[in-house]
Short mmCIF file of C-alpha atoms in Angstrom, two decimals:
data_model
loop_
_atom_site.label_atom_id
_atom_site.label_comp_id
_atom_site.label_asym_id
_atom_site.label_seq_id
_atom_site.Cartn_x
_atom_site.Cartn_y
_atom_site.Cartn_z
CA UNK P 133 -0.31 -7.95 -32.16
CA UNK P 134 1.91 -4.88 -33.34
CA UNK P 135 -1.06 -2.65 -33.47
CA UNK P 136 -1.64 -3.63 -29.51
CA UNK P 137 1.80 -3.56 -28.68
CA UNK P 138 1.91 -0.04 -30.31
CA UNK P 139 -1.30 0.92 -27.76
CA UNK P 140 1.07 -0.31 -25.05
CA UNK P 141 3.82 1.50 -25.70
CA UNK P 142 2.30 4.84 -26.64
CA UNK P 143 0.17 5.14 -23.89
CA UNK P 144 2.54 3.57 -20.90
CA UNK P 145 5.46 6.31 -22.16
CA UNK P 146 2.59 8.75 -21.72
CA UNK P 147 1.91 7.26 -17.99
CA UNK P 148 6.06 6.75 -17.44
CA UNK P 149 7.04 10.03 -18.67
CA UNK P 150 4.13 11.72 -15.93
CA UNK P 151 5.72 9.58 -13.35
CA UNK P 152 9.43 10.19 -14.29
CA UNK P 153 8.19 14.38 -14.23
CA UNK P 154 6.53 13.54 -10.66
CA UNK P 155 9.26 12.04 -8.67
CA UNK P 156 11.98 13.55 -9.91
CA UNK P 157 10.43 17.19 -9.23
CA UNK P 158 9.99 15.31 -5.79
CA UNK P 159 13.68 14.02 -5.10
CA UNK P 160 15.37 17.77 -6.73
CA UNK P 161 13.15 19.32 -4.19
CA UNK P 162 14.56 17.43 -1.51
CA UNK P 163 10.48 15.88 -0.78
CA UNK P 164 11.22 12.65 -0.47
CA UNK P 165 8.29 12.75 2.22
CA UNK P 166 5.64 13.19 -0.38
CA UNK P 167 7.09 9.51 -2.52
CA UNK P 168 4.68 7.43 -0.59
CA UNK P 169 1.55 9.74 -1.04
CA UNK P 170 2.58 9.99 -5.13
CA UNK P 171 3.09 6.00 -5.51
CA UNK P 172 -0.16 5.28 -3.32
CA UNK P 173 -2.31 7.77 -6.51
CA UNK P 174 -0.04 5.73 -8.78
CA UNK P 175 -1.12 1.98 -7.65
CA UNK P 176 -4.78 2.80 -7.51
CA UNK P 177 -4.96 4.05 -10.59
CA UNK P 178 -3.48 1.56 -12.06
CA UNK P 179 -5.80 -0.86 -10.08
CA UNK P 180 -8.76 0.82 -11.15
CA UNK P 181 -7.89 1.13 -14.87
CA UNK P 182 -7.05 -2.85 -14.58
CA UNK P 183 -10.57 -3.22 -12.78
CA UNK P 184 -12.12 -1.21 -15.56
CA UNK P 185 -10.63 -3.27 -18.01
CA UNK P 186 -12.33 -6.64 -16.63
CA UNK P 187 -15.62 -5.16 -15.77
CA UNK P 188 -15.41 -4.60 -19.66
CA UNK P 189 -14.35 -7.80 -20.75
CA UNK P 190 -16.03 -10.08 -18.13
CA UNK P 191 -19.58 -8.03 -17.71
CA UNK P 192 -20.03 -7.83 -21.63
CA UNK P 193 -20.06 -11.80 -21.63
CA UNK P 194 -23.11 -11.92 -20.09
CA UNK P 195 -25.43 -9.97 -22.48
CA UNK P 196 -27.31 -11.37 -25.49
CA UNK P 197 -25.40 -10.97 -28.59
CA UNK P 198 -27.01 -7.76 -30.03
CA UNK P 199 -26.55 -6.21 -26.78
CA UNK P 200 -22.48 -7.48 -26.83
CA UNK P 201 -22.30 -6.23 -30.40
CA UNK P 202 -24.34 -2.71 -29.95
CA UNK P 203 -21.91 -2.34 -26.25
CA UNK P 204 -18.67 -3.20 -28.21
CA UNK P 205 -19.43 -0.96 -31.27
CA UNK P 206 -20.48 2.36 -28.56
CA UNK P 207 -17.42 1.70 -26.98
CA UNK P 208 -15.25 1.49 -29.87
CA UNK P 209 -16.41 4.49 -31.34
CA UNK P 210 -16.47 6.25 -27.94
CA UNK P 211 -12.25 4.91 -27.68
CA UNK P 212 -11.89 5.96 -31.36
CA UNK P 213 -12.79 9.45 -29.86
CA UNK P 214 -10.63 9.56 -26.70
CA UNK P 215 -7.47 8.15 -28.56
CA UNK P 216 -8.09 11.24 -31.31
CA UNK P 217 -8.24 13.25 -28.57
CA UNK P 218 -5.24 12.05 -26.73
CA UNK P 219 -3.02 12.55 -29.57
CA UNK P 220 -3.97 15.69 -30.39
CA UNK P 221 -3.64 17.30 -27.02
CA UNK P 222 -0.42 15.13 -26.86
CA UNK P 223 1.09 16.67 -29.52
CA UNK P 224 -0.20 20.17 -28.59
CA UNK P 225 1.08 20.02 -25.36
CA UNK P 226 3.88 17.58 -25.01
CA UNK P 227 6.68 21.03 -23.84
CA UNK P 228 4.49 22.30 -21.51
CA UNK P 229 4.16 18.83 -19.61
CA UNK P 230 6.58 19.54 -17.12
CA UNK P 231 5.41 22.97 -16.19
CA UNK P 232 1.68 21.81 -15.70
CA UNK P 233 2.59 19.19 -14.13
CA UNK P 234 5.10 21.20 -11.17
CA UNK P 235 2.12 23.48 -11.03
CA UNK P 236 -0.15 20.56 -9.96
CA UNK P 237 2.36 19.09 -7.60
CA UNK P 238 3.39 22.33 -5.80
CA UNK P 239 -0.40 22.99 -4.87
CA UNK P 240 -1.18 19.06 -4.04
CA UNK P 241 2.05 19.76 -1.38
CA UNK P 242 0.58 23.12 0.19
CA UNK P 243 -2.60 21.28 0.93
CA UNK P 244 -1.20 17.80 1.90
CA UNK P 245 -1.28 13.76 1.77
CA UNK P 246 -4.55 13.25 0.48
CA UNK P 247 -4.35 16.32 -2.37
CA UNK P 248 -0.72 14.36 -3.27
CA UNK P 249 -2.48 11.17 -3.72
CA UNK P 250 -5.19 12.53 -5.89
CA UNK P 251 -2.64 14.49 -8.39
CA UNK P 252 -0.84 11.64 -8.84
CA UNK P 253 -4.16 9.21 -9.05
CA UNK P 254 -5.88 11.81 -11.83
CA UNK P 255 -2.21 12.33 -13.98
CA UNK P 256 -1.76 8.61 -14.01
CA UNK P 257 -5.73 7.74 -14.01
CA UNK P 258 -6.46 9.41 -17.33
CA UNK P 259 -3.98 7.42 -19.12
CA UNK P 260 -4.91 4.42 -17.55
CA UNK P 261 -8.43 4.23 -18.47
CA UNK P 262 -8.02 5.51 -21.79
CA UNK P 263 -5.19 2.76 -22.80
CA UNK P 264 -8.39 0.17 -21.12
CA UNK P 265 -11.22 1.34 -23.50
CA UNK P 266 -9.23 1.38 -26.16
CA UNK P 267 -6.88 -2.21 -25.77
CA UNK P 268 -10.61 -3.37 -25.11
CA UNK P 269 -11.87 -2.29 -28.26
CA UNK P 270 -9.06 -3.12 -30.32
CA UNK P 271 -8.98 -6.80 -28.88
CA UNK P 272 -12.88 -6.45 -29.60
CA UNK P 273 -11.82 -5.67 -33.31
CA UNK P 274 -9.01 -8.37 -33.40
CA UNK P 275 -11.55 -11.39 -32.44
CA UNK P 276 -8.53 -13.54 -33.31
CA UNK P 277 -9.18 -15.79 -30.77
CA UNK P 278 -5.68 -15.86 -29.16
CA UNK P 279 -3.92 -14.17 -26.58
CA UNK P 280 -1.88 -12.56 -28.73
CA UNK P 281 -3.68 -9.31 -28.67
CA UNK P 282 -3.20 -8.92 -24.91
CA UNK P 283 0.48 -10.04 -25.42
CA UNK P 284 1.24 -7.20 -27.36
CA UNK P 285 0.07 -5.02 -24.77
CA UNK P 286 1.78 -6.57 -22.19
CA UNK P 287 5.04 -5.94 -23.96
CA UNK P 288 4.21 -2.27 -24.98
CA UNK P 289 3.28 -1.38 -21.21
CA UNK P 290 6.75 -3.23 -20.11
CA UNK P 291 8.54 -1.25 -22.91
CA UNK P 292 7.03 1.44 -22.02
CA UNK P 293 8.35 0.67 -17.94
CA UNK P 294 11.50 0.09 -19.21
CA UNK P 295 11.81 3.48 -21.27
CA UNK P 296 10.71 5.77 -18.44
CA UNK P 297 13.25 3.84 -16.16
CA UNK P 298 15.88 4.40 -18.66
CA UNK P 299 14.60 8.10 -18.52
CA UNK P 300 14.61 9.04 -15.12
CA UNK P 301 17.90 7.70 -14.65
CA UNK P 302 19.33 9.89 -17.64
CA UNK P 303 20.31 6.88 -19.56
CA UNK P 304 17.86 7.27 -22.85
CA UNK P 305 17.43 10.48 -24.63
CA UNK P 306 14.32 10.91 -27.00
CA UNK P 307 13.01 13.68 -29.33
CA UNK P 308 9.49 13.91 -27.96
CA UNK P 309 8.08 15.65 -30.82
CA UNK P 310 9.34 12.99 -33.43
CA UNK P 311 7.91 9.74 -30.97
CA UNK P 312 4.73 11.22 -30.67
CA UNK P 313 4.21 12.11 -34.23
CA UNK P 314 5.45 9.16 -35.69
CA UNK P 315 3.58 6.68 -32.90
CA UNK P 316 0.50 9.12 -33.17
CA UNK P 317 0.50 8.88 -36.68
CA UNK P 318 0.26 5.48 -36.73
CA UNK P 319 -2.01 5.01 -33.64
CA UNK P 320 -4.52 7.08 -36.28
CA UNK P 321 -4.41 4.26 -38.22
CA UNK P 322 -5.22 1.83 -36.03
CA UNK P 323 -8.05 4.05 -34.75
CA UNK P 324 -10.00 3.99 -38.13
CA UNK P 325 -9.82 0.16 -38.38
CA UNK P 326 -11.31 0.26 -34.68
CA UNK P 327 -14.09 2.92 -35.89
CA UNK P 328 -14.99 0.66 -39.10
CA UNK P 329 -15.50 -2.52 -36.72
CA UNK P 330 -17.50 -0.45 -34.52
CA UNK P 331 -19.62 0.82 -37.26
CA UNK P 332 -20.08 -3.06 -38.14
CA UNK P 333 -20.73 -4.33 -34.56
CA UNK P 334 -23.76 -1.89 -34.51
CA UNK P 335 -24.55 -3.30 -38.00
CA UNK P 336 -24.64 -6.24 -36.68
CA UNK P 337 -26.92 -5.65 -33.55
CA UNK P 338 -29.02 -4.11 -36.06
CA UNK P 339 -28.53 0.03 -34.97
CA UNK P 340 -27.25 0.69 -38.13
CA UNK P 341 -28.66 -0.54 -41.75
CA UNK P 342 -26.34 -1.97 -44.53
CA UNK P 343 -24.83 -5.30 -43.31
CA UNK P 344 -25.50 -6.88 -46.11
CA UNK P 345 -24.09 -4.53 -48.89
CA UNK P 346 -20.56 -5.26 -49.20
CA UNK P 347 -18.30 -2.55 -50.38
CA UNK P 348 -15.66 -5.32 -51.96
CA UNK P 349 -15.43 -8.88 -51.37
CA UNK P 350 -11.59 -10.15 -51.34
CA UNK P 351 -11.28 -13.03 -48.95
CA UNK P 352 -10.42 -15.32 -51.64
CA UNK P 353 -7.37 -13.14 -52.44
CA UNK P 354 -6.48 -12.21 -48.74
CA UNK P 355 -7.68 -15.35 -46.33
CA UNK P 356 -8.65 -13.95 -42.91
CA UNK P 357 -7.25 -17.31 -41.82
CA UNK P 358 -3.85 -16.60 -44.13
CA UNK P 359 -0.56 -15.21 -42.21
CA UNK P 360 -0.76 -12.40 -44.52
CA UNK P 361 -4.76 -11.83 -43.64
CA UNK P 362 -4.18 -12.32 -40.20
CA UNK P 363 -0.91 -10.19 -40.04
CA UNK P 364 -3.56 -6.92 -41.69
CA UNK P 365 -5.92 -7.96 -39.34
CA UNK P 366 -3.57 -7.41 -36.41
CA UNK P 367 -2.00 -4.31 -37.83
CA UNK P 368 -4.43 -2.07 -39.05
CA UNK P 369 -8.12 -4.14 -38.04
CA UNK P 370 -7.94 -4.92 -41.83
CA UNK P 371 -11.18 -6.71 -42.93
CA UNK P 372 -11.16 -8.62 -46.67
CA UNK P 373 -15.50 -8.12 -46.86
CA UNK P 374 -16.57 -4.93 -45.25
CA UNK P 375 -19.51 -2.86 -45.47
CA UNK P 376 -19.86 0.01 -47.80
CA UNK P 377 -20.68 1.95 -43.90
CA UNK P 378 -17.38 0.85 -42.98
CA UNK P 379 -15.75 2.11 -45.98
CA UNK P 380 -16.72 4.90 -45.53
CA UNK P 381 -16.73 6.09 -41.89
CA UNK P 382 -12.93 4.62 -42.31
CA UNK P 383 -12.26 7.05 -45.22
CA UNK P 384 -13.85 10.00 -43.45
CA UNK P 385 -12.00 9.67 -40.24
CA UNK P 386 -8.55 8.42 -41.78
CA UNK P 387 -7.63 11.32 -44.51
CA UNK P 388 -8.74 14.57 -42.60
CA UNK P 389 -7.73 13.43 -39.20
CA UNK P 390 -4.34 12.00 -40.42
CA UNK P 391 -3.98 14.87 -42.83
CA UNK P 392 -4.87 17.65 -39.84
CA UNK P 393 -2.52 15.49 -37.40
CA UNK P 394 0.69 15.83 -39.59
CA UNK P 395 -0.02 18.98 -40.47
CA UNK P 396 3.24 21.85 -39.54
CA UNK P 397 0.99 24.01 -37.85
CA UNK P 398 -1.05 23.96 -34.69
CA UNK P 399 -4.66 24.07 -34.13
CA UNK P 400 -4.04 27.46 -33.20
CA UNK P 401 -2.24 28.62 -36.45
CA UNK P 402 1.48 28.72 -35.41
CA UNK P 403 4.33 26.52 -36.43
CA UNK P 404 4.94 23.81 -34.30
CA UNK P 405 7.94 23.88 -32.11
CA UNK P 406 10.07 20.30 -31.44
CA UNK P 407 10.07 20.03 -27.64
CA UNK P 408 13.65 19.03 -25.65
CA UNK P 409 14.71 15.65 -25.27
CA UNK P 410 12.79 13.66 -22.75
CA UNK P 411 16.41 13.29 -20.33
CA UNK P 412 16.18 17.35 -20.44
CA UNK P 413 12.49 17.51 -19.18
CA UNK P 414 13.63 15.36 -16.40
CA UNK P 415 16.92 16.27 -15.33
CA UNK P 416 15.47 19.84 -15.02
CA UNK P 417 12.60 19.02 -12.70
#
């Protein structure tokens, strides 16, 4: 549940914090004209991700269950690769937000309504159906069997409402560059125990060889049904029998991208700056 909740909240600040930047660019500029147009993008991108999200769930049910396993571990490695993305370019460009983001807005207004609508539908949209692929694929991974999974996102994305309120109405400061390291850090995590149960779903549907040969056996030691088994389960996809596969493509995605992601420098070689507080980025739209 925390490791969902945690996909909630990372990825609906992302989504807030765009929206915060958006209308309050809007309301300082004194174009409160252009609010409609901006909240119209907003709402269908959030329907669509939503739809996305049940075609996922829903349309998978009805395929046999090599196809559901081979389907659920594609997708899980294709999230695994979206959320590394995400978190990189997050963390690379988290200070320049603002600025991209009044360059996108002041074009969408030279050309009109419809341009308006699609800014805000492709700033918002991204976000959206990334967060959908990859709750899907960590609920995939979970398997638990409850609703828990989807409660923990449901509280992230409210936390997440609640923070970008608190934002935009200059009540909440944050340091930027120490929330997305730390929740990027740890969204990592979660990402490799998503990538291992991909790599055994496509065991499983028989794309991959190795099911059988276990790297370690502990499930008399940690229960899957135990608190303790199910509490590593939710957190980190934590699996007491996995394959030697899994061990592996964990191991190999874990250390270097964790290692790279917490590194001081950028991609590019230079240190890494801390970006203002979130209230500045807004108050200064």
């Amino acid at each position: 549940m925390f490791a969902n909740y945690l996909i909630g909240l990372r990825e609906g600040l992302e989504a807030s914090l765009v929206v915060c930047i958006l209308i309050a660019y809007l309301v300082k500029t004194d174009r409160r004209d252009a609010l409609k147009p901006i909240w119209i993008g907003i709402g269908v991108a959030v329907g669509i991700s939503l739809g996305f999200g049940f075609a996922l769930e829903f349309g998978s049910q009805e395929l046999t269950f090599k196809a559901q396993e081979a389907l659920g571990g594609s997708l899980s490695i294709l999230a695994v690769v979206l959320v590394t993305w995400m978190v990189f370019w997050m963390r690379r460009t988290a200070r320049h937000l603002k600025a991209e983001l009044h360059g996108k807005l002041d074009a969408a207004l030279q050309m009109g309504t419809g341009a308006l609508v699609a800014t805000a539908f492709l700033a918002v949209g991204r976000e959206g159906l990334e967060t959908a692929l990859f709750v899907w694929a960590s609920v995939h991974a979970a398997n638990d069997g409850t609703p828990r999974p989807l409660i923990g996102v449901a509280l992230g994305l409210a936390t997440a409402v609640v923070l970008g309120w608190l934002f935009y109405r200059g009540a909440l400061r944050i340091n930027l560059a120490k929330f997305f390291t730390w929740t990027g850090g740890m969204l990592v995590i979660v990402a490799a125990g998503v990538l291992a149960y991909g790599f055994h779903d496509l065991q499983e549907a028989e794309f991959l060889p190795g099911l059988a040969n276990k790297a370690f056996d502990i499930s008399t030691t940690i229960p899957p049904d135990s608190w303790y088994g199910t509490l590593l389960k939710g957190i980190f996809n934590f699996q007491p029998d996995p394959t030697v596969l899994q061990v592996i493509a964990w191991s190999l995605y874990l250390v270097p991208t964790l290692a790279l992601f917490l590194s001081p420098m950028r991609l590019g070689g230079g240190p890494v700056k801390t970006p203002a507080p979130v209230r500045e980025k807004v108050e200064e739209a």
